[in-house]
Coordinates of C-alpha atoms in Angstrom, one line a residue:
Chain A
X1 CA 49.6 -69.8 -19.6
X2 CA 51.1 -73.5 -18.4
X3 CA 52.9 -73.9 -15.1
X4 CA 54.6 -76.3 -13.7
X5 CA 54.1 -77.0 -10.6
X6 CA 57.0 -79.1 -8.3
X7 CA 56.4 -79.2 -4.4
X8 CA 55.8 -82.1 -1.8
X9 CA 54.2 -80.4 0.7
X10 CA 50.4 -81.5 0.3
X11 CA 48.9 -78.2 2.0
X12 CA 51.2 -75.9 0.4
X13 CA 50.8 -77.4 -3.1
X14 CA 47.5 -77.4 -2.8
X15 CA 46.4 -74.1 -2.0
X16 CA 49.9 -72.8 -5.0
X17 CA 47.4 -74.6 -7.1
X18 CA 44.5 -72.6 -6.0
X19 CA 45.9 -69.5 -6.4
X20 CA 47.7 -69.9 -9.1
X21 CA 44.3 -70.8 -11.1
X22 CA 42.6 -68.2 -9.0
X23 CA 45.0 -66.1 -11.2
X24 CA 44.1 -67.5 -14.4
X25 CA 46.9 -70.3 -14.8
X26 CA 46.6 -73.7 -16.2
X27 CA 49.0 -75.6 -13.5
X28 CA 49.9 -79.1 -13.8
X29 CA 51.8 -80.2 -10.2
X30 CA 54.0 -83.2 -9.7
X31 CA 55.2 -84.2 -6.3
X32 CA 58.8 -86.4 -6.8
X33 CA 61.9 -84.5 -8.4
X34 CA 62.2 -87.3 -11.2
X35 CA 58.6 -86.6 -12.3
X36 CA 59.8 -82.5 -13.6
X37 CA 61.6 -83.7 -16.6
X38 CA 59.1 -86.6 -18.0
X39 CA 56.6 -83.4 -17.6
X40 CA 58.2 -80.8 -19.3
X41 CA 59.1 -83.4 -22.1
X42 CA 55.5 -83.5 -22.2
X43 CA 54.3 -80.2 -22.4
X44 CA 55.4 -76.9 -23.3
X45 CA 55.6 -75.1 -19.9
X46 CA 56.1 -71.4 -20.1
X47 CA 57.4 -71.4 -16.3
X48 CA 58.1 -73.8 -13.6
X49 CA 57.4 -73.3 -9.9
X50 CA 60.5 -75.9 -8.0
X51 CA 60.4 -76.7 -4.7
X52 CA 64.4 -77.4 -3.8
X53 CA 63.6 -79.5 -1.0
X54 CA 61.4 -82.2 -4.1
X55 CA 61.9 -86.0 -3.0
X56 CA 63.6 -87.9 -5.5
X57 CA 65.8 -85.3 -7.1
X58 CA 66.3 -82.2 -5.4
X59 CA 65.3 -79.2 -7.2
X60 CA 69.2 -78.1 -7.4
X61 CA 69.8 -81.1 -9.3
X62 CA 66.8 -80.6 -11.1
X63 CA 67.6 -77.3 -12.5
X64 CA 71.3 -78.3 -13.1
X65 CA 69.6 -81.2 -15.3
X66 CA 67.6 -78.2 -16.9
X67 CA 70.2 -76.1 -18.2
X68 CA 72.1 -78.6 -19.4
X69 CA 69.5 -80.0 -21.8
X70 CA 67.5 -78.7 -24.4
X71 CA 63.6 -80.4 -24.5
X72 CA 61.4 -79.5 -27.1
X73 CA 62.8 -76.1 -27.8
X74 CA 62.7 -75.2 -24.4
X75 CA 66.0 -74.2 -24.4
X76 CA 65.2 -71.1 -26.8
X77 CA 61.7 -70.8 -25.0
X78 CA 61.7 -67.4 -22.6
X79 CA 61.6 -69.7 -19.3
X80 CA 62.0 -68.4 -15.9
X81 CA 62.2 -70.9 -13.0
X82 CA 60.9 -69.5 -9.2
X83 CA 62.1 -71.8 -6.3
X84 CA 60.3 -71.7 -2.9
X85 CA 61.6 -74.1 -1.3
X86 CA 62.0 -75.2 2.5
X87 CA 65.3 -73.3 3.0
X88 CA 64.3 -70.0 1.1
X89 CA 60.5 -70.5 1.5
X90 CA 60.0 -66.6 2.5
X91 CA 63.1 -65.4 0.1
X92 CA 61.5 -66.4 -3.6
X93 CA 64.0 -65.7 -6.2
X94 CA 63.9 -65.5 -10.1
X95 CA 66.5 -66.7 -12.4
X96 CA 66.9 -67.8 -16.4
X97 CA 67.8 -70.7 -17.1
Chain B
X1 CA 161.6 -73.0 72.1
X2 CA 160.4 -71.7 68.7
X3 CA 157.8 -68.9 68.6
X4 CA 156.4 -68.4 65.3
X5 CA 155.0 -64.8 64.9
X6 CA 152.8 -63.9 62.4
X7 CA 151.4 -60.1 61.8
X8 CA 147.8 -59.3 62.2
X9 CA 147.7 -57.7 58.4
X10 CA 148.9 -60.9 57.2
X11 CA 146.2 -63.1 58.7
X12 CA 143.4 -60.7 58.1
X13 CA 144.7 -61.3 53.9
X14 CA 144.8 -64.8 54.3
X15 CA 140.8 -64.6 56.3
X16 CA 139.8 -62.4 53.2
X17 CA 141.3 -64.5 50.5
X18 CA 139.8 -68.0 51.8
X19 CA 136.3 -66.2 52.3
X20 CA 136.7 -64.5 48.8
X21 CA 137.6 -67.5 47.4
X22 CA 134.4 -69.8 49.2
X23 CA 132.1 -67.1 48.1
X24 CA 133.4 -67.0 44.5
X25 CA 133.1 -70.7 44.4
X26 CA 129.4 -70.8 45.5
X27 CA 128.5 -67.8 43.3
X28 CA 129.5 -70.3 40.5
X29 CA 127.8 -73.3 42.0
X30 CA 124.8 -71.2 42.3
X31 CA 124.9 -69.7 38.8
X32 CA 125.5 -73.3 37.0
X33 CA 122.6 -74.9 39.9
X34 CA 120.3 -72.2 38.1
X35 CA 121.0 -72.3 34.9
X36 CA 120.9 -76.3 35.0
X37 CA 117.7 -75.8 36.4
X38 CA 116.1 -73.4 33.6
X39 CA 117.5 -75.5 31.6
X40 CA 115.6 -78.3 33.0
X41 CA 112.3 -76.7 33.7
X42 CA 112.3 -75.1 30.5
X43 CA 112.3 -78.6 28.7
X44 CA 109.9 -79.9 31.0
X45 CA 107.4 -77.0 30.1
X46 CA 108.3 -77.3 27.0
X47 CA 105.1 -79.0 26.5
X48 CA 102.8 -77.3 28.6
X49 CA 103.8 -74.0 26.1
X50 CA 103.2 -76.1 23.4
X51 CA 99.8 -76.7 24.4
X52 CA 98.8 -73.5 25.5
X53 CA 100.0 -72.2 21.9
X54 CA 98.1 -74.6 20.7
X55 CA 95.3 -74.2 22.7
X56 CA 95.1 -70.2 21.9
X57 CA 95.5 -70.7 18.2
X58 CA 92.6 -72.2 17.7
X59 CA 89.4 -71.5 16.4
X60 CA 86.4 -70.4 18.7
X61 CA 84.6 -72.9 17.6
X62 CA 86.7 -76.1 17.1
X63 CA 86.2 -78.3 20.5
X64 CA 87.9 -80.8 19.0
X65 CA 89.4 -82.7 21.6
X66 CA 93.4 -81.6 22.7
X67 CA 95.9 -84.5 22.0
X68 CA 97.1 -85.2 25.2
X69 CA 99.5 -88.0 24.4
X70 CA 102.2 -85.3 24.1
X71 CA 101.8 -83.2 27.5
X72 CA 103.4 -85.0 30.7
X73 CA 102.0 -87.2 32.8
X74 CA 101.2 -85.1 35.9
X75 CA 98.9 -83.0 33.5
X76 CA 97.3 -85.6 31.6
X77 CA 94.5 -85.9 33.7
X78 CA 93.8 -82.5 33.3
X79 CA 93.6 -82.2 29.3
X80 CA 91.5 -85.2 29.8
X81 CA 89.0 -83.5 32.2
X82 CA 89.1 -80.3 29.7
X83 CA 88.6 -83.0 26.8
X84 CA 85.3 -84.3 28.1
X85 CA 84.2 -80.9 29.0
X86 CA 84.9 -79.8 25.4
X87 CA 82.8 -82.8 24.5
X88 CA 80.1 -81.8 26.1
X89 CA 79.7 -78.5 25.1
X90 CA 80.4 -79.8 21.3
X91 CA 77.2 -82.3 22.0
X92 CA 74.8 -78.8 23.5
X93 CA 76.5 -77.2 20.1
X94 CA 75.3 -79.4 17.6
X95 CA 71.8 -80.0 19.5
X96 CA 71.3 -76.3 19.2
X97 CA 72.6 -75.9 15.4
X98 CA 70.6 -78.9 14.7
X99 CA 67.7 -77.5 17.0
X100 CA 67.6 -74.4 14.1
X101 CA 67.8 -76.4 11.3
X102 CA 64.9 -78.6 12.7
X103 CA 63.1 -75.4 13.7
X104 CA 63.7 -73.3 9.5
X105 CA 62.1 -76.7 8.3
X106 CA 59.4 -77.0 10.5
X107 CA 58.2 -73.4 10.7
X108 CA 59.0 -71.9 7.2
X109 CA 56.6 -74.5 5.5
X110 CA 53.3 -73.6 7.3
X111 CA 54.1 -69.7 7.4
X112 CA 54.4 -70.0 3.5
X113 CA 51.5 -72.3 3.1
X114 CA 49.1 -69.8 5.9
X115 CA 50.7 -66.8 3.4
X116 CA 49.3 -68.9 0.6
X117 CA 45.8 -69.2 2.0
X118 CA 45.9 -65.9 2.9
X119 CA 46.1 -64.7 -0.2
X120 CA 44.4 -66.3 -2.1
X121 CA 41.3 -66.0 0.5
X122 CA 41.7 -62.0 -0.1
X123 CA 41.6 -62.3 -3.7
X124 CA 38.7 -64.3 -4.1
X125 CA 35.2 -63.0 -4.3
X126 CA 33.2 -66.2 -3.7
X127 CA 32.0 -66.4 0.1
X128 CA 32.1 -69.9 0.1
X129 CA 35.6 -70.0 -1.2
X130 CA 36.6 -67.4 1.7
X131 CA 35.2 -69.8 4.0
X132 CA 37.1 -72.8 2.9
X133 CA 40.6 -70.8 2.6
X134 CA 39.8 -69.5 6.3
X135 CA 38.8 -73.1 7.8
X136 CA 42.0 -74.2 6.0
X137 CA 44.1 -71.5 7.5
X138 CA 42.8 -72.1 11.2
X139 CA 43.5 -76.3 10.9
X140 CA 47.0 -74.9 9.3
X141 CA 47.7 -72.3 12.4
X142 CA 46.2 -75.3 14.9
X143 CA 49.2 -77.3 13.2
X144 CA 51.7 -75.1 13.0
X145 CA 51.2 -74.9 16.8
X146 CA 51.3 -78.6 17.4
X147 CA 54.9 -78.5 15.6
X148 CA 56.2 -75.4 17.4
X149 CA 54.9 -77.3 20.8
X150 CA 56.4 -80.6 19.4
X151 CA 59.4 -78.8 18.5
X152 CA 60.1 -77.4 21.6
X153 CA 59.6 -80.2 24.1
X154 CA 62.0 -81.9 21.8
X155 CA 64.5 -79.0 22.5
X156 CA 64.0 -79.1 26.0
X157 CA 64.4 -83.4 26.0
X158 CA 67.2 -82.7 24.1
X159 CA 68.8 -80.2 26.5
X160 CA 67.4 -80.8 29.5
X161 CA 69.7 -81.7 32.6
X162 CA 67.5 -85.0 33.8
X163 CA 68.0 -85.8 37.5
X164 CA 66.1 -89.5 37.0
X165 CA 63.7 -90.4 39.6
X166 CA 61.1 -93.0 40.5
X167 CA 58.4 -92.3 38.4
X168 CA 55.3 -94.8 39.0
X169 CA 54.2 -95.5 35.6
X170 CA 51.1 -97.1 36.3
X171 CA 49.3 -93.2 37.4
X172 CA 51.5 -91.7 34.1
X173 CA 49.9 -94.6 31.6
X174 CA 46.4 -92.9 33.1
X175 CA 47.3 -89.7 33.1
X176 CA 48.1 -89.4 29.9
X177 CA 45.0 -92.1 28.8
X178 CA 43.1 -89.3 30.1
X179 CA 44.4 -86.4 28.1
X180 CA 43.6 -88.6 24.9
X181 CA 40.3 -89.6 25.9
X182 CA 38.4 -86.7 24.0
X183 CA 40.5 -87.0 20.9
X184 CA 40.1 -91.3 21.3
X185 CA 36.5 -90.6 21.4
X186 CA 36.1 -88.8 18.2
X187 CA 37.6 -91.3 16.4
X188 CA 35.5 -93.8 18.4
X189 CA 39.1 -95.6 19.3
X190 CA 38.4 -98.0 22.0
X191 CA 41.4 -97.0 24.5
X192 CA 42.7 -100.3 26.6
X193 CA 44.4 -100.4 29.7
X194 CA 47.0 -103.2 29.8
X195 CA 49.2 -103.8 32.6
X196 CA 49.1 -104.5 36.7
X197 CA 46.5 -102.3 38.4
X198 CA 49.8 -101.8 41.3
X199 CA 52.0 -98.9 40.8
X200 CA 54.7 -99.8 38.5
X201 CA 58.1 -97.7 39.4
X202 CA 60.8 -96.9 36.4
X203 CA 64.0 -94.7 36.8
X204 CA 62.9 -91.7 34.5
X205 CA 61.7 -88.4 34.6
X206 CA 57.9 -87.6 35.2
X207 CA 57.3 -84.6 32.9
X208 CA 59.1 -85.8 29.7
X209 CA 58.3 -89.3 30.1
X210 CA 54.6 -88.1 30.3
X211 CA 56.0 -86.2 27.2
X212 CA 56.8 -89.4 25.3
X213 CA 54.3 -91.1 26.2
X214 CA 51.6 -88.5 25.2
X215 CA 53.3 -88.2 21.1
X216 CA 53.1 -92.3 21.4
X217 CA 49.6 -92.3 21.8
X218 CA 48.6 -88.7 19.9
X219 CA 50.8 -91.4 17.0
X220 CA 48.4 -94.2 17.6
X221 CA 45.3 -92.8 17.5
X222 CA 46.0 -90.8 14.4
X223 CA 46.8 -93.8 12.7
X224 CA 44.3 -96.4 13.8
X225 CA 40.9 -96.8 11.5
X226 CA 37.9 -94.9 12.6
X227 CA 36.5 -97.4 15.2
X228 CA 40.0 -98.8 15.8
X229 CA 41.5 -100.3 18.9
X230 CA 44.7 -98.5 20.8
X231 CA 46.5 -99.8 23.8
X232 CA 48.5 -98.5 26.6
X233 CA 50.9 -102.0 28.0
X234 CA 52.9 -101.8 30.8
X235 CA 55.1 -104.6 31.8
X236 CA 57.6 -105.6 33.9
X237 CA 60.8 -107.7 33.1
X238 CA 64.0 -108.6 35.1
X239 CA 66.1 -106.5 33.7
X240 CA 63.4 -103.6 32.3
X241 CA 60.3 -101.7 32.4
X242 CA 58.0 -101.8 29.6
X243 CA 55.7 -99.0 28.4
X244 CA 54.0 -100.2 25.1
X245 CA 51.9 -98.2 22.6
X246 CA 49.8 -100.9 20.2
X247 CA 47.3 -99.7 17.6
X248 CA 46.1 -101.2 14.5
X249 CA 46.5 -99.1 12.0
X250 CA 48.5 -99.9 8.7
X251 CA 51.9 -100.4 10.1
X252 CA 55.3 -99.6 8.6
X253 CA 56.7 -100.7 5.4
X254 CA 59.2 -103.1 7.0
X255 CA 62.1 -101.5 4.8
X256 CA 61.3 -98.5 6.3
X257 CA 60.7 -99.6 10.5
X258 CA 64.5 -98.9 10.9
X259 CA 64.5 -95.1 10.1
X260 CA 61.2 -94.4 12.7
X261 CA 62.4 -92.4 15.0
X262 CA 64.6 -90.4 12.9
X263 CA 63.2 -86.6 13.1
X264 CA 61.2 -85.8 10.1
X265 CA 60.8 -89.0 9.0
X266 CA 57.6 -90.3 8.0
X267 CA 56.5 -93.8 6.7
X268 CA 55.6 -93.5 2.9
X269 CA 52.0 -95.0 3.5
X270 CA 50.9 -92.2 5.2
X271 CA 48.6 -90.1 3.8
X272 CA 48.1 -88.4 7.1
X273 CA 49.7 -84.5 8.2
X274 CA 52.3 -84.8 10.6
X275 CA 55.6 -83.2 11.7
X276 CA 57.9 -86.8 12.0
X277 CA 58.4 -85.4 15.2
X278 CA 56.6 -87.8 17.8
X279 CA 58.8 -90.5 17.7
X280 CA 62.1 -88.3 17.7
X281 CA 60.5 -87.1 20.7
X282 CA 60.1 -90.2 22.5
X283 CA 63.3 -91.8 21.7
X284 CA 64.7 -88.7 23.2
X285 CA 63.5 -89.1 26.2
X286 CA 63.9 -92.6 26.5
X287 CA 67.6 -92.2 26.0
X288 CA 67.9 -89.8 28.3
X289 CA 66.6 -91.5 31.4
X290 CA 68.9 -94.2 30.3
X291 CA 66.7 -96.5 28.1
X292 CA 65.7 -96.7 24.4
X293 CA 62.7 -96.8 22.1
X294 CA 61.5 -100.0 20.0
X295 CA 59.2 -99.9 16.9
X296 CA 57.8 -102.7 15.3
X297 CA 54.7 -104.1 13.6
X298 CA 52.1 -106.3 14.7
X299 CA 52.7 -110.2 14.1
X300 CA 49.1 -110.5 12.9
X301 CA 49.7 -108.2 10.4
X302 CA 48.1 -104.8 11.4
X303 CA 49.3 -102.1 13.2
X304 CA 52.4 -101.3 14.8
X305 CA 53.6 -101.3 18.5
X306 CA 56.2 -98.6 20.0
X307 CA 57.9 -99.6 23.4
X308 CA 59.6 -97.3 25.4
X309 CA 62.3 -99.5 27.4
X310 CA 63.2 -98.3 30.9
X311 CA 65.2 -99.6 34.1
X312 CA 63.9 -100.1 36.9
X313 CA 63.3 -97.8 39.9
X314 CA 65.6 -99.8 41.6
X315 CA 68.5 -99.8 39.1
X316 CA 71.9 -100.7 40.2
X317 CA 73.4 -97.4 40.0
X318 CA 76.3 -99.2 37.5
X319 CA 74.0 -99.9 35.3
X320 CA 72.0 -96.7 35.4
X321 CA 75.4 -94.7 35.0
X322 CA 76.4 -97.5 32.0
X323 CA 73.2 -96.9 29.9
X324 CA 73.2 -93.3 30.4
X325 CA 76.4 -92.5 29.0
X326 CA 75.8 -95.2 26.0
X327 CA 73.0 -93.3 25.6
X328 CA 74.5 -89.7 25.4

């Protein structure tokens, strides 16, 4: 199962990705806010993993830019985005987009 | 001879009537001298009222400053004293509010990376694995420590009530050369000493100018090469004290030398951990004991100096009074 990865923090991305494989994921990880869409254009992702605090673009914006376009089918794809980021780093939510 | 005769009853009416008639009149005088006079004071006060309804209605936590162009002169001096007083305590307000903000960012991002390692160490069956997550998780714990530490002293720079003092800056400039011996030596950093081997007195205070100084050089040694070359300058001007850190590591973008300083800002060509904090830290305190903080890279090409600029012990106490409240 493909995940993307968005988060800035070095440490904390790192050892997300380790886990997160650990667990039996494929995880691709970018670093900058601009790079999520270029990525998911890219590849099929069944869920994406947003820091909200993401250089570049914020993940706010990022997911705002999410739901309002459709790549690839995603759209109709079951996709679930979980932010962890700075300001709600121990208070992980889910929502559909 | 003419005798005029008058009866006692008639006199005693004419006594009564003129007293009657002078107490009457100053009843009057009296009512319209008070009345004019509530009349007056109530116009006067008029303004007073207005600010104290003013005043009352607000909100407990607007300290925006009362408009005293309206109250009367006599009391203007007043609202002005409240105004700076409301200043103040809107300046320990917003240091505090941003002291939390600084404090969610700094501490949630270790706790959920440690959480991170933690997990994943309890999960995995490997040994060796275990060994790496639990090495990572003690050099994350040793750095979420620095940051709370770094945090903190910035708190207390922040919100400290400095009484400046001579501080000789020569015996600080050791001091702390001292305390970053061991951490110098493991990066085989060869520490210099540049400066007059007299005592050097600045107007400042001793604990969180050693403060600064210390997140200067922790800064420098970090970012020198393996093998580099940090130095500690002191220098005296006419009109300043100079401490100087110099290393030569890669320097700052130059687009970027203007922002140093700001918390939580770091230079994009580091590759290093760190909290952004230092140099908050030190331009803290060099504000507070009345001087400011320089950055700027090495003519030659390499590495970057950061100066922290004080006044002299001997300060005209206009001037220290000047820069201070610039500085605040």
């Amino acid at each position: 199962m493909p995940l993307l990865l968005a988060e800035d923090e070095q440490e904390l991305a790192d050892w997300l990705y380790r886990a997160l494989k650990q667990n039996g994921y494929i995880v691709d990880w970018v670093n900058d806010g601009r790079m999520v869409e270029p990525s998911i254009r890219q590849v099929k992702y069944d869920a994406l993993i947003l820091d909200l605090g993401l250089p570049g673009i914020d993940g706010h914006s990022v997911l705002a830019r999410l739901r309002n376009i459709s790549v690839n089918g995603c759209a109709s794809a079951p996709m679930r985005a979980i932010w962890a980021g700075r300001s709600e780093a121990l208070r992980p939510q889910t929502s559909a987009w | 001879m003419i005798q005029v005769a008058e009866t006692v009853a008639s006199r005693n009416h004419f006594v009564n009537q003129l007293l009657t008639q002078a107490v009457r009149r100053d009843i009057i005088m009296l009512l319209v001298a008070g009345g004019l006079l509530a009349v007056v004071l109530n116009l006067t006060l008029q303004p007073l009222v207005r600010l104290r309804d003013d005043v009352r209605g607000r909100s407990p936590i607007d300290l925006h400053p009362i408009e005293s162009a309206a109250v009367p002169v006599d009391v203007r001096p007043l609202v002005e004293a409240i105004n700076i007083h409301m200043a103040r305590t809107r300046h320990a307000v917003e240091a505090r509010s941003r002291f939390i903000d600084d404090a969610s960012h700094q501490l949630r991002t270790p706790l959920a990376t440690l959480r991170t390692q933690l997990d994943y160490a309890l999960r995995e069956n490997d040994p060796d694995n275990i060994r790496i997550a639990l090495d990572a998780i003690s050099r994350q714990l040793d750095d979420a420590t620095r940051r709370t530490n770094q945090m903190l002293s910035l708190a207390r720079a922040d919100a400290a009530e400095v009484v400046l003092d001579a501080v000789d800056l020569q015996s600080l400039a050791q001091q702390v050369a001292r305390e970053v011996l061991h951490s110098a030596r493991e990066k085989r950093i060869d520490l210099e000493f540049d400066g007059p081997e007299d005592p050097l007195p600045a107007l400042g205070h001793a604990g969180l100018l050693c403060e600064a100084a210390l997140n200067l050089l922790h800064n420098a040694i970090r970012f020198a090469p393996e093998g580099g070359r940090v130095v500690i300058g002191l220098q005296a001007l006419p009109d300043a004290v100079l401490l100087s850190v110099t290393d030569n590591g890669p320097g700052i973008p130059p687009d970027q030398l203007p922002r140093m300083g700001e918390r939580f800002f770091r230079a994009r060509n580091t590759l290093l951990d760190g909290s952004g904090l230092g140099l908050a830290i030190a331009r803290s305190v060099a504000t507070q004991c009345g001087g400011k903080l320089t950055i700027a890279n090495m003519a030659s090409g390499t590495g970057c100096v950061a100066t922290l600029h004080l006044l002299h012990a001997d300060a005209d106490r206009q001037v220290i009074d000047r820069m201070v409240s610039l500085s605040s």
